[in-house]
CSV table of C-alpha atoms and ligand atoms in Angstrom, one decimal:
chain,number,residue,atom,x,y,z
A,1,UNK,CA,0.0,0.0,0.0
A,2,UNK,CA,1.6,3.6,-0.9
A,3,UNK,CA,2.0,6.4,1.7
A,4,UNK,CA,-0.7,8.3,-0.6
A,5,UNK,CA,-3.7,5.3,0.0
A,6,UNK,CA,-2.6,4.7,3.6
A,7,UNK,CA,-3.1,8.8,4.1
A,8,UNK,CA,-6.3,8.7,2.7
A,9,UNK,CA,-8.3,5.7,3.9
A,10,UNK,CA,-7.1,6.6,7.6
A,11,UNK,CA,-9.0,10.2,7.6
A,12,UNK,CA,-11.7,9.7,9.1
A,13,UNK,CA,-14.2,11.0,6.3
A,14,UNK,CA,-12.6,8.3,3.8
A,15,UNK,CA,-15.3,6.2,1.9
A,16,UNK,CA,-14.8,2.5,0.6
A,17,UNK,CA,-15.0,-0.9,2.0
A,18,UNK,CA,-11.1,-1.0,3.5
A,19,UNK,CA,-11.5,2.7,5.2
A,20,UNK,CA,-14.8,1.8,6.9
A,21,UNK,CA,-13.2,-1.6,7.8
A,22,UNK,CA,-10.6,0.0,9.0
A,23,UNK,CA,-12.6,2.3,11.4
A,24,UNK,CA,-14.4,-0.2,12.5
A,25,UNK,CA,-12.1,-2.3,13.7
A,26,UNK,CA,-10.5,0.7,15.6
A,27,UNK,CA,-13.6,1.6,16.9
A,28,UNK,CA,-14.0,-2.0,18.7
A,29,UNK,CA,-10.4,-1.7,19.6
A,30,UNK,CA,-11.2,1.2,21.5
A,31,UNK,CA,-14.2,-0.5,23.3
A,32,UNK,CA,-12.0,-3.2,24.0
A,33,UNK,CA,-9.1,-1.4,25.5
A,34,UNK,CA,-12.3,0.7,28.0
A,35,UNK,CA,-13.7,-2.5,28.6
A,36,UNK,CA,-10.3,-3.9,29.8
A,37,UNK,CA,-9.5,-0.8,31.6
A,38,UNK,CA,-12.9,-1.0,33.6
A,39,UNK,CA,-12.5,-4.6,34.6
A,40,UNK,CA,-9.2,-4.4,35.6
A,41,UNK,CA,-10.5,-2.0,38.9
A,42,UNK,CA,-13.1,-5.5,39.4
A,43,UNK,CA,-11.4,-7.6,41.5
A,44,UNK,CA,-13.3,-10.8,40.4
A,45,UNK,CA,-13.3,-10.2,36.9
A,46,UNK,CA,-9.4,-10.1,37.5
A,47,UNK,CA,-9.5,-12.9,39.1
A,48,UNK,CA,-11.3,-15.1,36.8
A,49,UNK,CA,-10.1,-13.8,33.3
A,50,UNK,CA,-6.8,-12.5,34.0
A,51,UNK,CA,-4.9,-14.4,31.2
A,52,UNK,CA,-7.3,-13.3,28.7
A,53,UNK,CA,-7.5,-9.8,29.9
A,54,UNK,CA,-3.8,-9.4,29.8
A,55,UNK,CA,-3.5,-10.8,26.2
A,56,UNK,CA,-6.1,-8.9,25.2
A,57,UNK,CA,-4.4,-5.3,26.7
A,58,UNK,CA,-1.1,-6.4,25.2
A,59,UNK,CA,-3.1,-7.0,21.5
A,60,UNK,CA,-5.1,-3.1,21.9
A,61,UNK,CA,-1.8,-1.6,22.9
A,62,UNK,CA,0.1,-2.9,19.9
A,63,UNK,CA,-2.4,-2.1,18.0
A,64,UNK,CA,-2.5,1.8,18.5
A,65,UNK,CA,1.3,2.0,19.2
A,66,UNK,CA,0.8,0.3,15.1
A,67,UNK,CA,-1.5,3.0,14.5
A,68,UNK,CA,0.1,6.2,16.0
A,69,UNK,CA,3.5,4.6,13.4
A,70,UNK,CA,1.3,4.4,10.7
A,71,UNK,CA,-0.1,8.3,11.2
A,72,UNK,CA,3.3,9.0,11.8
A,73,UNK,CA,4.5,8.0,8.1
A,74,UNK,CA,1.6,8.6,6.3
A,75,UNK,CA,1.9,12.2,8.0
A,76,UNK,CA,3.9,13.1,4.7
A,77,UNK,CA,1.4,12.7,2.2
A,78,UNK,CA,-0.8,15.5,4.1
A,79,UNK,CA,-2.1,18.4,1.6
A,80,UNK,CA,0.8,21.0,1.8
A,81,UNK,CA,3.6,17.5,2.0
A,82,UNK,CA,4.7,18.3,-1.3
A,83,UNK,CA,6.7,21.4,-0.8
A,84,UNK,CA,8.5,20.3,2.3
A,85,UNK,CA,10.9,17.6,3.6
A,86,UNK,CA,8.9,14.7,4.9
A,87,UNK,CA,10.3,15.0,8.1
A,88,UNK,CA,8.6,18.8,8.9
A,89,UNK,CA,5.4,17.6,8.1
A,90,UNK,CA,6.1,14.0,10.2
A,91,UNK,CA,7.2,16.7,12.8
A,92,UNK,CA,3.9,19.3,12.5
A,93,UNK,CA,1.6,16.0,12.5
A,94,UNK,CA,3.4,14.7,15.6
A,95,UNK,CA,3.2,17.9,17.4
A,96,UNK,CA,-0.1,18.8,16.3
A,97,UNK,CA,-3.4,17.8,18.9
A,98,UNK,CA,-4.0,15.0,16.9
A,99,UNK,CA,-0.4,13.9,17.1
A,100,UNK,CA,-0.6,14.3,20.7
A,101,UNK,CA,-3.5,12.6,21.4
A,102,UNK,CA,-2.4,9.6,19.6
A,103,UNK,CA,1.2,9.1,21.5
A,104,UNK,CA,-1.0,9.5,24.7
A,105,UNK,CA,-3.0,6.8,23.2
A,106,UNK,CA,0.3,4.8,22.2
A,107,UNK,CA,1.5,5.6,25.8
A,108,UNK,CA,-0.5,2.6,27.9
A,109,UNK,CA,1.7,0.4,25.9
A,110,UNK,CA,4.6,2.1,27.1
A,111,UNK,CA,3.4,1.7,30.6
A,112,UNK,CA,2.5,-2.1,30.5
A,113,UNK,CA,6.6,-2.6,29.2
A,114,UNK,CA,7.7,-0.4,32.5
A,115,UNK,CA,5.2,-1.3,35.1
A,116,UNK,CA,2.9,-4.1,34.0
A,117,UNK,CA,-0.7,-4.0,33.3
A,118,UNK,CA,-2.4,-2.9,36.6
A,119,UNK,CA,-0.9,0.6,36.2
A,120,UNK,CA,-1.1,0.7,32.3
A,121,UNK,CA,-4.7,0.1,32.2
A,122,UNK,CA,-5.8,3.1,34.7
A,123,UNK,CA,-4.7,5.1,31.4
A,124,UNK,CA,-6.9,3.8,29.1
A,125,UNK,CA,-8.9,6.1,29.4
A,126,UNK,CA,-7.2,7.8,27.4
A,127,UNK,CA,-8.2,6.1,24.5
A,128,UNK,CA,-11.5,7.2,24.8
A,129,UNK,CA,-10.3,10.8,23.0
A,130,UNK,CA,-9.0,8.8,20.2
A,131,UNK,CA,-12.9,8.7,19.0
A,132,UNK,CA,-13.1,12.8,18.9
A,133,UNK,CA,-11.6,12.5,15.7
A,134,UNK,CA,-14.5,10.6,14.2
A,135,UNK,CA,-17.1,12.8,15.5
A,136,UNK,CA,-17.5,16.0,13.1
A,137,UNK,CA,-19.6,17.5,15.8
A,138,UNK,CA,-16.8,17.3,18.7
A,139,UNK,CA,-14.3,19.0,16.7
A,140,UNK,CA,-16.5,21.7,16.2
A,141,UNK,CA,-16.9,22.5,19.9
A,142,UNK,CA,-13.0,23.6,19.8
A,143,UNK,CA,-14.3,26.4,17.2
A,144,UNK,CA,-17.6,27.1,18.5
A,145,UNK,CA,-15.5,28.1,21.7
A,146,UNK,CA,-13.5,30.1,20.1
A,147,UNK,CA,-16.0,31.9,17.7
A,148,UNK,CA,-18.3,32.5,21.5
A,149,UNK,CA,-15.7,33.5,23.6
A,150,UNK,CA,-16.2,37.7,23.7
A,151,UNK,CA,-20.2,36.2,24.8
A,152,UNK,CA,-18.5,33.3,27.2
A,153,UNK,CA,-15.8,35.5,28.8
A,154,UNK,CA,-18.6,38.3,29.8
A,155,UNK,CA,-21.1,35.7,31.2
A,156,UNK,CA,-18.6,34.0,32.9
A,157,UNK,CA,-17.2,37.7,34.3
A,158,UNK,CA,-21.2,38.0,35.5
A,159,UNK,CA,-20.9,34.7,37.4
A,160,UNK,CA,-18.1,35.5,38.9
A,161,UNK,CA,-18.9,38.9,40.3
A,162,UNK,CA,-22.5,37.4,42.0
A,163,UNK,CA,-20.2,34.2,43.1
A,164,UNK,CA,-18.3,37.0,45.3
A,165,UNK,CA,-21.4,39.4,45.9
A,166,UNK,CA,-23.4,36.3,47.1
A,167,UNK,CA,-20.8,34.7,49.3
A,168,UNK,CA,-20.1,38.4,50.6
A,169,UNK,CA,-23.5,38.7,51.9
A,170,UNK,CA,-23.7,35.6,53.2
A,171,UNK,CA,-20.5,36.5,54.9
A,172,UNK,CA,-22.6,39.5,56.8
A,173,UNK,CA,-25.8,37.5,57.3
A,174,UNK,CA,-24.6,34.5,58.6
A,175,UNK,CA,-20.8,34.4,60.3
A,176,UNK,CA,-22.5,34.8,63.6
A,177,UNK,CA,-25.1,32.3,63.0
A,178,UNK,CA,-22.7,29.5,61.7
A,179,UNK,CA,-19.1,30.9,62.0
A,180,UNK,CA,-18.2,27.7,61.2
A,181,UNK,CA,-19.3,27.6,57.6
A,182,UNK,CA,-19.7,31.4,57.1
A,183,UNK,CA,-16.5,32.9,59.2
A,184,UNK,CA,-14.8,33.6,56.5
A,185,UNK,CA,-15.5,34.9,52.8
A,186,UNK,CA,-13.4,31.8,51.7
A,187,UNK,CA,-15.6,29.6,53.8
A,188,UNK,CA,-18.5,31.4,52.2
A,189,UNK,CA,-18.0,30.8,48.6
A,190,UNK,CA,-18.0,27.0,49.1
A,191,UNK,CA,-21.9,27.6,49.9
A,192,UNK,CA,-22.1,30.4,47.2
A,193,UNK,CA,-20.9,28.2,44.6
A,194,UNK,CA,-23.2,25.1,45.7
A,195,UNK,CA,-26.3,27.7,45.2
A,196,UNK,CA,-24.7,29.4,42.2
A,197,UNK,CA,-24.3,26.1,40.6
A,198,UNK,CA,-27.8,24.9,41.7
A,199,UNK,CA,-25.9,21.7,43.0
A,200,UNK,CA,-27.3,22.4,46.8
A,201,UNK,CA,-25.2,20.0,48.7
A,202,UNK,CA,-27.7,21.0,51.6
A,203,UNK,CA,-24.3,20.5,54.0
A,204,UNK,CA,-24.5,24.1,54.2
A,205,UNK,CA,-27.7,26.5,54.4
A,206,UNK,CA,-28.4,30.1,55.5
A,207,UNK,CA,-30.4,29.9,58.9
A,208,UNK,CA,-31.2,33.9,59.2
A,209,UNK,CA,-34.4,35.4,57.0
A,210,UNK,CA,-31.8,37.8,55.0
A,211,UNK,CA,-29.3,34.5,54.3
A,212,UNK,CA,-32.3,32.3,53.0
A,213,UNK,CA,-33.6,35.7,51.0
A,214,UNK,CA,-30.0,35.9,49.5
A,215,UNK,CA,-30.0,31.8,49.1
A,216,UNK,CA,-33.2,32.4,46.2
A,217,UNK,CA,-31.6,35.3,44.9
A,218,UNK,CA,-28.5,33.5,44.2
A,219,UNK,CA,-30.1,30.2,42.8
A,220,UNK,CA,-32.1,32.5,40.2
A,221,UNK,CA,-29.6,34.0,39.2
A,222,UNK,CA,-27.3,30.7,39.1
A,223,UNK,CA,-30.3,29.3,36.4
A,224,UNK,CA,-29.9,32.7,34.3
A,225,UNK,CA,-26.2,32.0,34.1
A,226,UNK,CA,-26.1,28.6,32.5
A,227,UNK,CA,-29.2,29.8,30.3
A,228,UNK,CA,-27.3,32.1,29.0
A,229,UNK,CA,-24.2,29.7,28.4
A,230,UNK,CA,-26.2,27.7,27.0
A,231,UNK,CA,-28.1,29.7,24.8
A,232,UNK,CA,-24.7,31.3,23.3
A,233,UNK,CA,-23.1,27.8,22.7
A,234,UNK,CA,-26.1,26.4,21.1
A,235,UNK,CA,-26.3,29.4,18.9
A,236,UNK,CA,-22.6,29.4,18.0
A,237,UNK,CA,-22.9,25.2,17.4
A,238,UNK,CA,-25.8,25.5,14.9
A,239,UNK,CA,-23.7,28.4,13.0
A,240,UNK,CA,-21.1,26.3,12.7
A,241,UNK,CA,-23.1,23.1,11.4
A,242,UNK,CA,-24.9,25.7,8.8
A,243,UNK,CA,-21.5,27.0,7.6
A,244,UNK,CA,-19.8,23.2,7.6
A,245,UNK,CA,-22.8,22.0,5.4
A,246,UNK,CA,-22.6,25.3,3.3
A,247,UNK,CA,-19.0,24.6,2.9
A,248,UNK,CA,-19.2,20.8,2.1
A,249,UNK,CA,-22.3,21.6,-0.1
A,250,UNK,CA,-20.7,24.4,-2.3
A,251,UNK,CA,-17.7,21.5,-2.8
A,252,UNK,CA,-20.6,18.8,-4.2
A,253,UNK,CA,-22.9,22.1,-6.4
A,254,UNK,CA,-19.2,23.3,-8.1
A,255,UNK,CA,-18.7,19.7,-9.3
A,256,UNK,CA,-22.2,19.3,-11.1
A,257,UNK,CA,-21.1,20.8,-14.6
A,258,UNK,CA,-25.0,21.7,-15.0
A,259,UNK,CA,-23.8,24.7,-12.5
A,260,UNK,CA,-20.3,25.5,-13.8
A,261,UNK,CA,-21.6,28.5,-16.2
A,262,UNK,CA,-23.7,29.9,-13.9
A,263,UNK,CA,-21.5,32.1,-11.4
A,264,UNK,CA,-21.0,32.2,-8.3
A,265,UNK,CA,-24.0,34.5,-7.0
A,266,UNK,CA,-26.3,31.5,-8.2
A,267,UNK,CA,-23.7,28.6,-7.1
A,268,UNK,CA,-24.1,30.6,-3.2
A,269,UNK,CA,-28.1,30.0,-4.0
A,270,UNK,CA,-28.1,26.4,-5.0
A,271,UNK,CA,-25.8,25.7,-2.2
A,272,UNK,CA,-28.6,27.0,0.4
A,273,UNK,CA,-31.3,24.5,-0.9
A,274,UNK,CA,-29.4,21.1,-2.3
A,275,UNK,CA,-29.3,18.4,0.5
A,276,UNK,CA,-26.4,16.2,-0.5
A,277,UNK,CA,-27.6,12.4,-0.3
A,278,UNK,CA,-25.5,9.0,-0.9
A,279,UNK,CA,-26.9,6.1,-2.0
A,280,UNK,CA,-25.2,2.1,-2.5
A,281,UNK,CA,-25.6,0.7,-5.6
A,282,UNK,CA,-28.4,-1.0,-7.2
A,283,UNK,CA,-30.7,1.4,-4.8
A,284,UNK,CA,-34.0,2.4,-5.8
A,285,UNK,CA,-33.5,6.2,-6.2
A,286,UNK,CA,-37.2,6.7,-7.9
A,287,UNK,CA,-40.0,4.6,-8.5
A,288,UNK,CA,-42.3,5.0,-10.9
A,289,UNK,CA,-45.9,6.0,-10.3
A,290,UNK,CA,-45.1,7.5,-7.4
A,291,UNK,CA,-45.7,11.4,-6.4
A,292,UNK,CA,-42.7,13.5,-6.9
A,293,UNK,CA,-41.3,15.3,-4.5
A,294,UNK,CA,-37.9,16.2,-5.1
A,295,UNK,CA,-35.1,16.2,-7.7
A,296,UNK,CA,-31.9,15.0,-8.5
A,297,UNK,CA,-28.2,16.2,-9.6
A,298,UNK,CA,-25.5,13.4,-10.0
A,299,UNK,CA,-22.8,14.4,-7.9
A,300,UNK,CA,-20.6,11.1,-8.8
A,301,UNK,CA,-21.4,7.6,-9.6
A,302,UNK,CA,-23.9,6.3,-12.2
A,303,UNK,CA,-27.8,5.5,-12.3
A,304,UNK,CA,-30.1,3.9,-14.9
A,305,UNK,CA,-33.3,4.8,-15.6
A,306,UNK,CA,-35.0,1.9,-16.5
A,307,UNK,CA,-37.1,2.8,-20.0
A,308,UNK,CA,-38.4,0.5,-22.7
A,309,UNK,CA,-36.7,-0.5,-25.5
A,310,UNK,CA,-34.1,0.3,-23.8
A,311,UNK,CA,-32.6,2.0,-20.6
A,312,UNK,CA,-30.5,5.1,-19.9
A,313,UNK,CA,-27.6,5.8,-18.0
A,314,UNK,CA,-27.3,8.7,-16.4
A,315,UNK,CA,-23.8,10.1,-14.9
A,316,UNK,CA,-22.1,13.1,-13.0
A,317,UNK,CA,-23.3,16.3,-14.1
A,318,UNK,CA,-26.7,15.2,-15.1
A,319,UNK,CA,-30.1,15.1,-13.4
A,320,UNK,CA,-33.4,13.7,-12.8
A,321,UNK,CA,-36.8,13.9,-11.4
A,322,UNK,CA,-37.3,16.8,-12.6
A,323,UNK,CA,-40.6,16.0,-15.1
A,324,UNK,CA,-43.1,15.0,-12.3
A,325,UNK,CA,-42.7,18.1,-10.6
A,326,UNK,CA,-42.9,20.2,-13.4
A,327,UNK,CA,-45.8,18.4,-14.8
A,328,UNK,CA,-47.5,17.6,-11.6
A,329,UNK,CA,-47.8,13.6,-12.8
A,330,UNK,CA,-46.8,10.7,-10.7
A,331,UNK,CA,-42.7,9.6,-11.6
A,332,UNK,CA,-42.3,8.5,-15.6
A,333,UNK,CA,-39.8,6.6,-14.4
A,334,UNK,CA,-38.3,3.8,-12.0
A,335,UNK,CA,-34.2,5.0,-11.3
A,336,UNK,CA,-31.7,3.1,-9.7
A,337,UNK,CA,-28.3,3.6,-8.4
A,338,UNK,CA,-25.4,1.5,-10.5
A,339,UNK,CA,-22.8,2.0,-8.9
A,340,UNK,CA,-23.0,4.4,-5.0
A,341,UNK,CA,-23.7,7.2,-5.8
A,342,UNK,CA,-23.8,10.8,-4.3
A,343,UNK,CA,-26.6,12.8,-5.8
A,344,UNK,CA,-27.8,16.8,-4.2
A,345,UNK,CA,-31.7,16.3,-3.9
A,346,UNK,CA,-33.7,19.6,-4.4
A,347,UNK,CA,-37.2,19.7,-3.0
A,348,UNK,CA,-40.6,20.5,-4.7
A,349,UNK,CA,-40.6,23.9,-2.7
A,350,UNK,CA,-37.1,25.1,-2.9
A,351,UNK,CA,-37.2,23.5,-6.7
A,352,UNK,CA,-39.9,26.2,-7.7
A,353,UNK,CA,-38.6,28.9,-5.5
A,354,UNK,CA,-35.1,28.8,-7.9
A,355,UNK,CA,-36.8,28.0,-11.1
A,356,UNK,CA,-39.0,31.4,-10.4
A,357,UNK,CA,-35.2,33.1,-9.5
A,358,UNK,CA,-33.3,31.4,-12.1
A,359,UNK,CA,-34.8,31.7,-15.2
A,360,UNK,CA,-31.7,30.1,-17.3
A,361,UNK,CA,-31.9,27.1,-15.2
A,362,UNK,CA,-35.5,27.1,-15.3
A,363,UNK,CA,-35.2,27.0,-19.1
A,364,UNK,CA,-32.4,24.5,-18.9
A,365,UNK,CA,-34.4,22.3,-17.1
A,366,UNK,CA,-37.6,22.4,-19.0
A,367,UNK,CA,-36.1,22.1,-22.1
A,368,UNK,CA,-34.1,19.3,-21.0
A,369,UNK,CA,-37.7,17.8,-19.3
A,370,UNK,CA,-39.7,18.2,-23.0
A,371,UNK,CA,-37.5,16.2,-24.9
A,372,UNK,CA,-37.3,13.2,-22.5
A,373,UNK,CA,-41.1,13.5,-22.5
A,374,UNK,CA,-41.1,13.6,-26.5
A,375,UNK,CA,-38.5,10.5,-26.2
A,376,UNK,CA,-41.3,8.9,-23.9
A,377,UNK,CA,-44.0,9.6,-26.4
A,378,UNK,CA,-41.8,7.7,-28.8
A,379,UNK,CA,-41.3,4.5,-27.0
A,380,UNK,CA,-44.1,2.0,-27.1
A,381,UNK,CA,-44.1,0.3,-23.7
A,382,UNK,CA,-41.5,0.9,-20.6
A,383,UNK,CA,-39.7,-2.0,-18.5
A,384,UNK,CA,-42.0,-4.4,-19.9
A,385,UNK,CA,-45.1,-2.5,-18.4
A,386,UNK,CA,-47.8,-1.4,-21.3
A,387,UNK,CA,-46.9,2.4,-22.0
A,388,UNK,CA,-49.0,4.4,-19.2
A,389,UNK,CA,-51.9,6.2,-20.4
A,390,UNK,CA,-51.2,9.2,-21.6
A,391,UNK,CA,-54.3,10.8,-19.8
A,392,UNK,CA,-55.0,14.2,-18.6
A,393,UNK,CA,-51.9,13.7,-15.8
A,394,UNK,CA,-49.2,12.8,-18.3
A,395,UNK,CA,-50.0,15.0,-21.0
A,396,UNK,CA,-50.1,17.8,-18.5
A,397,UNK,CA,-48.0,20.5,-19.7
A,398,UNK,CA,-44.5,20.7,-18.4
A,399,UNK,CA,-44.6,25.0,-18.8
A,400,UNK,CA,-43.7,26.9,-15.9
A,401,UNK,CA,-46.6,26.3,-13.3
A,402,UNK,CA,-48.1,29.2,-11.4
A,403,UNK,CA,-46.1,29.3,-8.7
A,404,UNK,CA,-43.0,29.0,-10.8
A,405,UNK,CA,-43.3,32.6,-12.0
B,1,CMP,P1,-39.7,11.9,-13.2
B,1,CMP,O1,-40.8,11.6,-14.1
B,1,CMP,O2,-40.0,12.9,-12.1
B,1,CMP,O3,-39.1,10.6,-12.6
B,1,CMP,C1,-38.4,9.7,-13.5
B,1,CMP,C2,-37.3,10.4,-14.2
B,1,CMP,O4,-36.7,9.7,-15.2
B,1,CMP,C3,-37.9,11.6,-15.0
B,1,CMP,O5,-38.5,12.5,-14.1
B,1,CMP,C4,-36.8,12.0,-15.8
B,1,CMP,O6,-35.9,12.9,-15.0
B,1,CMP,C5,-36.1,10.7,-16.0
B,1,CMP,N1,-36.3,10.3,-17.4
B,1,CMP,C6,-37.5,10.0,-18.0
B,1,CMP,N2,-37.4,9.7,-19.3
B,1,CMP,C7,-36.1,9.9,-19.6
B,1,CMP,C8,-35.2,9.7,-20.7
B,1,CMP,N3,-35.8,9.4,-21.9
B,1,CMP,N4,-33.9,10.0,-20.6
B,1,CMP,C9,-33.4,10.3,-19.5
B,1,CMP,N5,-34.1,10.5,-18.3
B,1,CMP,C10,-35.4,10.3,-18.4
């Protein structure tokens, strides 16, 4: 295998059968290496399996002390490897979080060689961060963070100033109450941060009318806080799941060629309503007689529409579905997938909202939509079913519908 292929199946968005397999297996060897860690602190479990649970720690180490060498080397065929020694970019990848995170992950191992498997195993847990690469959504929250932190920094200044207000007061209420828990304003923000947090211990409570006053204040204001954290992350996370999909959706629209002349104004458009979909092969993409509801740009991969005499293939660049929504008729056609294919579906309500916007595509499409139906109304009988009756539904007019202008 070249240093190229092993790059690419180990990132963790690769497709095809010996990248997924691969994930999976690391995956399980992660469950394993948890699942050893956690029986390890069982003393009977230890007792009774402790041959197999030491071969099978020995077999998860080597395995990701394999993996982190593999990372290591294939390190030089990331984008950017080509104009520098393979060494710098071995070096960036190994000091890099990832890089670091996967030498602590290597580091059990390490441990079971020095001090044998008891010790090793408490840090397997480190293993469990070995999955946050696989998890698009995790490796947003670094961002999200970042993008939120002006909004984070000022709530968090807010919580800090009624932390020290509250366990102020408290101070003055209740040191002569309970000078044990309230002699000091150090002993006090123990309780203040309990009622802040809405944790309430209950080891410690205001006894005094003006401490049990401040106690409510202080656990209202505690539930405002964390609303408001959690308000401004939530925000910041769905911005940056709109602007991920935005960005991995403008990739998928720019290699349609149906889009390439239409600039980047209408490109920005399309981007907004195409949902990109995958589908294995030999998949039922369209069957016919159904209601349409959406249609369909090839993205990659091929898919046949199954017509009498004879049936079409349709590739990258093209589309479909797009008569029974123009028409208002049930699907002409049945369409599957030949080989997996990705395709960007466009739904009946975003589809007329761009054909009223876009009148090039519009015409693209429609003209592209009359002659399959004048092929149609060539062809005696499709996929061995007698010809569908060109009635009042499929004779409807494929011109622009009401709502398309
Ligand atoms: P629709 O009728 O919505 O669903 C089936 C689709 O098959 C149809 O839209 C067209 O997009 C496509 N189709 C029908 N006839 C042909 C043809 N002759 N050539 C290519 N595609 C076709």
């Amino acid at each position: 295998m070249t240093r190229d292929r092993l790059y690419r199946i180990m990132r963790p968005e690769a497709a095809g059968r010996t990248a997924r397999t691969l994930r999976g297996v690391h995956h399980a060897m992660v469950a394993a290496g948890i699942g050893i860690m956690l029986a390890d602190t069982e003393a009977q479990m230890r007792q009774t399996y402790d041959a197999a649970l030491d071969l099978s720690f020995h077999f998860v180490c080597l395995f990701f002390a394999a993996e982190y060498v593999a990372r290591l080397f294939a390190a030089a065929s990331a984008p950017g490897g080509e104009h520098r020694a393979a060494w710098r970019s071995r070096l960036a990848w190994a000091l890099s979080l990832a890089g670091v995170f996967d030498l602590l992950g290597a580091l059990p191992g390490l441990l079971d060689i020095l001090f044998g498997r008891r010790y090793a195993s408490l840090f397997g847990f480190v293993w469990v961060f070995k999955l946050v690469r696989y998890s698009p959504g995790l490796t947003s929250l670094g961002r999200v963070i970042s993008n939120a932190r002006h909004a984070l920094l000022s709530v968090l200044l807010g919580f800090g100033i009624v932390l020290l207000a509250a366990a102020s007061l408290a101070y003055l209420f209740e040191r002569r109450a309970q000078p044990e828990a309230f002699g000091s304003i150090p002993a006090a923000l123990w309780w203040a941060i309990a009622t802040l947090t809405t944790t309430g211990y209950g080891d410690v409570v205001p006894r005094t009318a003006a401490g049990r006053a401040l106690g409510g204040v202080v656990m209202v204001s505690g539930i405002l806080v964390f609303a408001l954290w959690a308000g401004i992350l939530a925000t910041g996370y769905a911005e940056e799941m709109r602007r991920r999909a935005f960005l991995r959706n403008w990739d998928l629209v720019a290699k349609v060629p149906f889009f390439h002349d239409v600039g980047a104004a209408v490109i920005a458009e399309v981007t907004r309503l195409l949902q990109p979909r995958d589908f294995p092969s030999r998949a039922f993409v369209i069957r016919r007689g159904e209601p349409g509801d959406c249609m369909y740009f090839i993205v990659s991969g091929e898919v046949e529409v199954r017509l009498r005499p004879e049936s079409r293939r349709l590739k990258a660049g093209d589309f479909f579905g797009e008569m029974a929504l123009l028409s208002g008729s049930p699907r002409s056609a049945t369409i599957v997938a030949v080989t997996p294919c990705t395709l960007l579906s466009l739904d009946i309500v975003h589809f007329r909202e761009l054909l009223a916007r876009q009148p090039e595509l519009a015409r693209a499409i429609r003209e592209e939509a009359e002659r399959r139906r004048d092929d149609a109304a060539d062809e005696p009988s499709r996929h061995g079913e007698p010809a569908a009756p060109r009635g009042a539904d499929q004779q409807r007019s494929i011109a622009p519908q009401p709502s398309d202008s």
